[in-house]
CSV table of C-alpha atoms in Angstrom, one decimal:
chain,number,residue,atom,x,y,z
A,1,MET,CA,-7.3,-22.9,-24.9
A,2,ALA,CA,-7.4,-26.3,-25.6
A,3,ASP,CA,-6.3,-27.6,-22.0
A,4,ALA,CA,-6.9,-26.5,-18.6
A,5,PHE,CA,-4.3,-24.3,-17.0
A,6,GLY,CA,-3.5,-27.1,-14.5
A,7,ALA,CA,-2.6,-29.6,-17.3
A,8,ARG,CA,-0.7,-27.0,-19.1
A,9,LEU,CA,1.4,-26.1,-16.2
A,10,ALA,CA,1.9,-29.9,-14.9
A,11,ALA,CA,3.3,-30.4,-18.7
A,12,ALA,CA,5.8,-27.4,-18.5
A,13,MET,CA,6.9,-28.3,-15.3
A,14,ASP,CA,7.6,-31.9,-16.4
A,15,GLU,CA,9.5,-30.5,-19.4
A,16,HIS,CA,11.3,-27.3,-17.8
A,17,GLY,CA,11.4,-28.1,-14.3
A,18,PRO,CA,9.3,-26.7,-11.4
A,19,LEU,CA,10.6,-23.1,-11.8
A,20,CYS,CA,8.5,-20.0,-12.0
A,21,VAL,CA,10.9,-16.6,-12.6
A,22,GLY,CA,9.4,-13.5,-11.1
A,23,VAL,CA,9.4,-10.4,-13.1
A,24,ASP,CA,9.9,-7.9,-10.5
A,25,PRO,CA,11.3,-4.6,-12.2
A,26,HIS,CA,11.5,-2.5,-9.0
A,27,ALA,CA,13.6,0.6,-8.8
A,28,SER,CA,16.6,-1.1,-7.3
A,29,LEU,CA,16.9,-3.9,-10.0
A,30,LEU,CA,16.2,-1.3,-12.6
A,31,GLU,CA,19.4,0.7,-11.0
A,32,ALA,CA,21.3,-2.3,-10.9
A,33,TRP,CA,20.8,-3.0,-14.4
A,34,GLY,CA,21.9,0.4,-15.5
A,35,LEU,CA,18.3,1.4,-16.6
A,36,ALA,CA,16.2,4.5,-15.7
A,37,ASP,CA,13.1,4.2,-13.2
A,38,ASP,CA,10.9,5.1,-16.1
A,39,VAL,CA,8.6,3.3,-18.7
A,40,ALA,CA,11.8,2.9,-21.0
A,41,GLY,CA,13.7,1.0,-18.5
A,42,LEU,CA,10.5,-1.0,-17.3
A,43,ARG,CA,10.2,-2.0,-20.7
A,44,GLU,CA,13.7,-2.8,-21.6
A,45,PHE,CA,14.0,-4.9,-18.2
A,46,SER,CA,10.8,-6.8,-18.9
A,47,LEU,CA,11.4,-7.7,-22.4
A,48,ARG,CA,14.9,-8.7,-21.7
A,49,VAL,CA,13.9,-11.1,-18.9
A,50,ILE,CA,11.3,-12.7,-21.2
A,51,ASP,CA,14.0,-13.1,-23.8
A,52,ALA,CA,16.4,-14.8,-21.7
A,53,VAL,CA,14.0,-17.3,-20.0
A,54,GLY,CA,11.0,-17.6,-22.5
A,55,GLY,CA,10.6,-21.0,-23.7
A,56,ARG,CA,13.0,-22.3,-20.9
A,57,VAL,CA,11.2,-22.2,-17.7
A,58,ALA,CA,7.6,-23.4,-16.5
A,59,ALA,CA,6.1,-20.0,-16.0
A,60,VAL,CA,6.8,-16.4,-15.7
A,61,LYS,CA,5.3,-14.0,-12.9
A,62,PRO,CA,4.9,-10.6,-13.6
A,63,GLN,CA,4.3,-8.4,-10.5
A,64,ALA,CA,1.6,-6.0,-11.6
A,65,ALA,CA,2.3,-3.3,-9.0
A,66,PHE,CA,5.7,-2.6,-10.3
A,67,TYR,CA,4.0,-1.8,-13.7
A,68,GLU,CA,1.1,0.1,-12.1
A,69,ARG,CA,3.4,2.6,-10.4
A,70,HIS,CA,4.4,4.1,-13.7
A,71,GLY,CA,0.5,4.6,-14.5
A,72,SER,CA,-1.2,3.9,-17.7
A,73,ALA,CA,2.1,3.5,-19.8
A,74,GLY,CA,3.3,1.1,-17.2
A,75,VAL,CA,0.3,-1.1,-17.6
A,76,ALA,CA,0.5,-1.0,-21.3
A,77,VAL,CA,4.3,-2.5,-20.6
A,78,LEU,CA,2.7,-5.2,-18.5
A,79,GLU,CA,0.2,-6.0,-21.3
A,80,GLU,CA,3.4,-6.2,-23.6
A,81,THR,CA,5.3,-8.4,-21.1
A,82,ILE,CA,2.4,-10.7,-21.2
A,83,ALA,CA,2.1,-11.1,-24.8
A,84,ALA,CA,5.8,-11.6,-25.1
A,85,ALA,CA,5.5,-14.6,-22.5
A,86,ARG,CA,2.4,-16.0,-25.0
A,87,ALA,CA,4.8,-15.6,-27.9
A,88,ALA,CA,7.6,-17.4,-26.3
A,89,GLY,CA,5.4,-20.3,-25.5
A,90,THR,CA,5.7,-19.8,-21.6
A,91,LEU,CA,3.0,-19.6,-19.3
A,92,SER,CA,2.3,-16.2,-17.4
A,93,ILE,CA,0.9,-15.7,-14.0
A,94,VAL,CA,-0.1,-12.2,-13.4
A,95,ASP,CA,0.8,-11.5,-9.9
A,96,ALA,CA,-2.0,-8.8,-8.9
A,97,LYS,CA,-3.6,-10.5,-5.8
A,98,ARG,CA,-7.1,-9.2,-6.8
A,99,GLY,CA,-10.0,-10.1,-4.3
A,100,ASP,CA,-13.3,-8.1,-3.9
A,101,ILE,CA,-17.0,-8.8,-4.1
A,102,GLY,CA,-19.9,-9.3,-6.6
A,103,SER,CA,-19.8,-7.3,-9.7
A,104,THR,CA,-16.2,-5.9,-8.8
A,105,MET,CA,-14.9,-9.2,-8.4
A,106,GLY,CA,-16.4,-9.9,-11.8
A,107,ALA,CA,-14.8,-7.0,-13.2
A,108,TYR,CA,-11.4,-7.9,-12.1
A,109,ALA,CA,-12.0,-11.5,-13.7
A,110,GLU,CA,-12.8,-9.9,-16.9
A,111,ALA,CA,-9.7,-7.7,-16.8
A,112,PHE,CA,-7.3,-10.6,-16.0
A,113,LEU,CA,-9.0,-14.0,-16.9
A,114,ARG,CA,-11.2,-13.0,-20.3
A,115,ASP,CA,-10.3,-14.2,-23.3
A,116,GLY,CA,-8.9,-11.2,-25.8
A,117,SER,CA,-8.0,-8.9,-22.7
A,118,PRO,CA,-4.6,-7.9,-23.2
A,119,LEU,CA,-3.9,-8.1,-19.1
A,120,ALA,CA,-5.0,-11.8,-19.4
A,121,GLY,CA,-2.1,-14.2,-18.8
A,122,ASP,CA,-2.5,-17.9,-17.9
A,123,ALA,CA,-3.3,-17.5,-14.4
A,124,LEU,CA,-4.0,-14.8,-11.7
A,125,THR,CA,-3.0,-14.4,-8.1
A,126,VAL,CA,-6.1,-13.7,-5.6
A,127,SER,CA,-6.9,-13.0,-2.3
A,128,PRO,CA,-9.7,-15.0,-0.3
A,129,TYR,CA,-10.0,-12.7,2.5
A,130,LEU,CA,-13.7,-11.2,1.9
A,131,GLY,CA,-14.5,-15.0,2.1
A,132,PHE,CA,-13.4,-17.8,-0.4
A,133,GLY,CA,-16.8,-17.6,-2.1
A,134,SER,CA,-16.3,-14.2,-3.2
A,135,LEU,CA,-13.8,-15.6,-5.8
A,136,ALA,CA,-16.4,-17.2,-7.6
A,137,PRO,CA,-16.5,-14.8,-10.6
A,138,ALA,CA,-13.2,-15.4,-11.0
A,139,ALA,CA,-13.1,-19.1,-10.7
A,140,ASP,CA,-16.0,-19.7,-12.8
A,141,LEU,CA,-14.3,-17.5,-15.8
A,142,ALA,CA,-11.0,-19.2,-15.3
A,143,ALA,CA,-12.8,-22.5,-15.9
A,144,GLN,CA,-14.6,-21.1,-18.9
A,145,THR,CA,-11.2,-19.7,-20.4
A,146,GLY,CA,-8.9,-22.5,-19.5
A,147,ARG,CA,-6.9,-20.4,-17.2
A,148,GLY,CA,-5.9,-20.7,-13.4
A,149,LEU,CA,-5.7,-19.2,-9.8
A,150,PHE,CA,-3.3,-18.9,-7.2
A,151,VAL,CA,-5.2,-18.2,-3.8
A,152,LEU,CA,-3.2,-17.0,-1.1
A,153,CYS,CA,-3.0,-19.5,1.6
A,154,LEU,CA,0.1,-19.4,3.7
A,155,THR,CA,2.2,-16.6,3.0
A,156,SER,CA,6.0,-15.8,4.3
A,157,ASN,CA,5.3,-12.4,5.9
A,158,LYS,CA,4.5,-12.4,9.7
A,159,GLU,CA,1.7,-10.4,9.6
A,160,GLY,CA,-0.5,-13.1,7.7
A,161,GLN,CA,-0.2,-15.2,10.3
A,162,GLU,CA,-2.9,-13.2,12.1
A,163,VAL,CA,-5.5,-14.1,9.6
A,164,GLN,CA,-4.1,-17.4,8.1
A,165,HIS,CA,-3.6,-19.1,11.4
A,166,ALA,CA,-6.9,-17.9,13.1
A,167,ARG,CA,-9.5,-20.5,13.9
A,168,THR,CA,-13.1,-20.7,13.4
A,169,ALA,CA,-15.7,-21.6,15.8
A,170,ASP,CA,-15.1,-25.5,14.7
A,171,GLY,CA,-11.4,-25.1,15.3
A,172,VAL,CA,-10.4,-25.0,11.6
A,173,SER,CA,-7.7,-22.6,10.6
A,174,LEU,CA,-8.7,-20.2,7.7
A,175,ALA,CA,-5.5,-21.6,6.0
A,176,ALA,CA,-6.8,-25.0,5.9
A,177,SER,CA,-10.2,-23.9,5.1
A,178,VAL,CA,-9.0,-22.1,2.1
A,179,ALA,CA,-7.3,-25.2,1.0
A,180,ALA,CA,-10.1,-27.4,1.5
A,181,GLN,CA,-12.3,-25.0,-0.8
A,182,ALA,CA,-9.6,-25.2,-3.4
A,183,ALA,CA,-9.6,-28.9,-3.2
A,184,VAL,CA,-13.3,-29.1,-3.9
A,185,LEU,CA,-13.0,-26.9,-7.0
A,186,ASN,CA,-9.8,-29.4,-8.3
A,187,ALA,CA,-11.8,-32.5,-7.4
A,188,GLY,CA,-11.2,-35.2,-10.3
A,189,ALA,CA,-8.9,-33.1,-12.5
A,190,GLU,CA,-5.9,-35.2,-13.8
A,191,PRO,CA,-2.9,-34.4,-13.7
A,192,MET,CA,-4.0,-31.5,-11.6
A,193,GLY,CA,-6.4,-28.9,-10.9
A,194,SER,CA,-6.3,-25.3,-12.1
A,195,ILE,CA,-7.0,-23.6,-8.8
A,196,GLY,CA,-3.6,-23.5,-7.0
A,197,LEU,CA,-2.4,-22.0,-3.6
A,198,VAL,CA,0.3,-19.3,-2.5
A,199,VAL,CA,2.2,-21.2,-0.1
A,200,GLY,CA,5.5,-19.6,1.1
A,201,ALA,CA,8.6,-21.7,0.9
A,202,THR,CA,10.1,-19.9,4.2
A,203,ILE,CA,7.1,-20.8,6.4
A,204,GLY,CA,8.5,-23.3,8.3
A,205,ASP,CA,6.0,-25.6,10.5
A,206,ALA,CA,3.1,-23.5,9.5
A,207,VAL,CA,1.4,-26.2,7.2
A,208,ALA,CA,1.5,-28.8,10.2
A,209,ALA,CA,0.6,-26.0,13.0
A,210,THR,CA,-2.6,-24.9,10.8
A,211,GLY,CA,-3.5,-28.3,9.8
A,212,THR,CA,-3.4,-27.5,6.2
A,213,ASP,CA,-3.6,-30.6,3.9
A,214,LEU,CA,-1.8,-29.6,0.7
A,215,GLN,CA,-1.3,-32.9,-0.9
A,216,ALA,CA,-5.5,-33.0,-1.1
A,217,VAL,CA,-5.5,-29.8,-2.9
A,218,ASN,CA,-4.8,-31.4,-6.2
A,219,GLY,CA,-3.5,-28.2,-7.6
A,220,PRO,CA,-0.3,-26.4,-8.1
A,221,LEU,CA,1.3,-24.8,-5.1
A,222,LEU,CA,3.3,-21.5,-6.0
A,223,ALA,CA,6.1,-21.4,-3.6
A,224,PRO,CA,7.8,-17.6,-3.4
A,225,GLY,CA,10.9,-17.4,-1.2
A,226,VAL,CA,13.3,-19.8,-3.2
A,227,GLY,CA,16.5,-18.7,-3.5
A,228,ALA,CA,17.6,-15.1,-2.5
A,229,GLN,CA,14.9,-15.3,0.2
A,230,GLY,CA,16.7,-18.1,1.7
A,231,ALA,CA,14.3,-21.2,1.0
A,232,GLY,CA,16.5,-24.2,-0.5
A,233,ALA,CA,16.0,-28.1,-0.8
A,234,ALA,CA,15.9,-28.5,3.1
A,235,GLU,CA,13.2,-25.8,3.4
A,236,LEU,CA,11.0,-27.0,0.5
A,237,ALA,CA,11.2,-30.5,1.8
A,238,ALA,CA,10.3,-29.2,5.7
A,239,VAL,CA,7.3,-27.1,4.2
A,240,PHE,CA,5.5,-29.0,1.4
A,241,GLY,CA,6.6,-32.8,2.4
A,242,ALA,CA,4.7,-35.2,0.4
A,243,ALA,CA,3.3,-32.4,-1.7
A,244,ARG,CA,6.4,-31.4,-3.4
A,245,ARG,CA,5.6,-32.6,-6.9
A,246,GLN,CA,2.8,-30.2,-6.9
A,247,VAL,CA,5.3,-27.1,-5.9
A,248,LEU,CA,6.0,-24.5,-8.6
A,249,ALA,CA,9.0,-22.9,-7.0
A,250,SER,CA,9.2,-18.8,-7.6
A,251,SER,CA,12.4,-17.1,-7.8
A,252,SER,CA,12.6,-13.5,-8.4
A,253,ARG,CA,15.8,-11.6,-7.3
A,254,GLY,CA,18.0,-15.0,-7.3
A,255,VAL,CA,17.5,-15.0,-11.0
A,256,LEU,CA,17.2,-11.2,-11.6
A,257,SER,CA,20.3,-10.4,-10.0
A,258,ALA,CA,22.3,-11.9,-12.5
A,259,GLY,CA,21.2,-9.4,-15.3
A,260,PRO,CA,21.7,-7.6,-17.4
A,261,SER,CA,23.2,-10.1,-19.5
A,262,VAL,CA,20.8,-12.3,-21.2
A,263,ASP,CA,23.3,-15.2,-21.2
A,264,GLU,CA,23.8,-14.8,-17.7
A,265,LEU,CA,19.9,-14.4,-17.0
A,266,ARG,CA,19.6,-17.8,-18.7
A,267,ALA,CA,22.5,-19.6,-16.7
A,268,ALA,CA,20.9,-18.2,-13.3
A,269,ALA,CA,17.3,-19.5,-14.4
A,270,ALA,CA,18.9,-22.9,-15.7
A,271,ALA,CA,20.7,-23.2,-12.3
A,272,ALA,CA,17.6,-22.5,-10.2
A,273,SER,CA,15.4,-24.7,-12.5
A,274,GLY,CA,17.8,-27.9,-11.7
A,275,GLU,CA,18.1,-26.9,-8.2
A,276,ALA,CA,14.2,-26.9,-7.9
A,277,ARG,CA,14.1,-30.2,-9.9
A,278,ALA,CA,16.5,-31.9,-7.7
A,279,ALA,CA,14.6,-30.2,-4.5
A,280,LEU,CA,11.2,-31.4,-5.4
A,281,ARG,CA,11.4,-34.1,-7.8
A,282,GLY,CA,14.6,-36.0,-6.9
């Protein structure tokens, strides 16, 4: 890839607005769209979303779990969805939250970040909870292939606080440590680096409570929870403050509930993108 992921994402956010549409084909949405909870329904749902929003939003984020639950045929649909996003000229973030050590992490990296792999989108979500250094195989391969990572940092689930808010012997929270180590990998990158963080849009004062410096990360901040999950302009401002221009707001149900009509999906995505632009860049 000619440009690093961070540069390509920054350009896409400037052009289309800072919105990522989650592609979450869970059973209730398939039913709401009048589709069967099987591989055929999965494929119809996924490709219709890409048809509706491809070339119109900064990124899409297929959630791997909803494909994996259908076995190998479902994973094949995930591969097809990634390829469709690429054909539409839209960045894809594969939401697989992989995290392991050594050769196993290396194998995950090969699956999701290697040139030529059918599962390789433009970026991958990863978990740092076996130590940030365990992500090195993924970070190295992402750098080599021009792809990106989104590292879990401050998530919206209440259980996450047990780990993310915990402090080391020197008093630094784990969330702050993750952000600082991402910042090292992004040092000097312009307009921003390719190692992003996942920071929930509904976490309230957690950024300040954990002493996490999001602005210093110099990378994208993927913010789930926008729209149907409750986060609007006020919540985004409260959570991200001066780091708002780095935020890629993620909306899944808020857009997908407008389906199955392609026109209505497009209208919902356009509205969500406009709201995100006003909240984060107004």
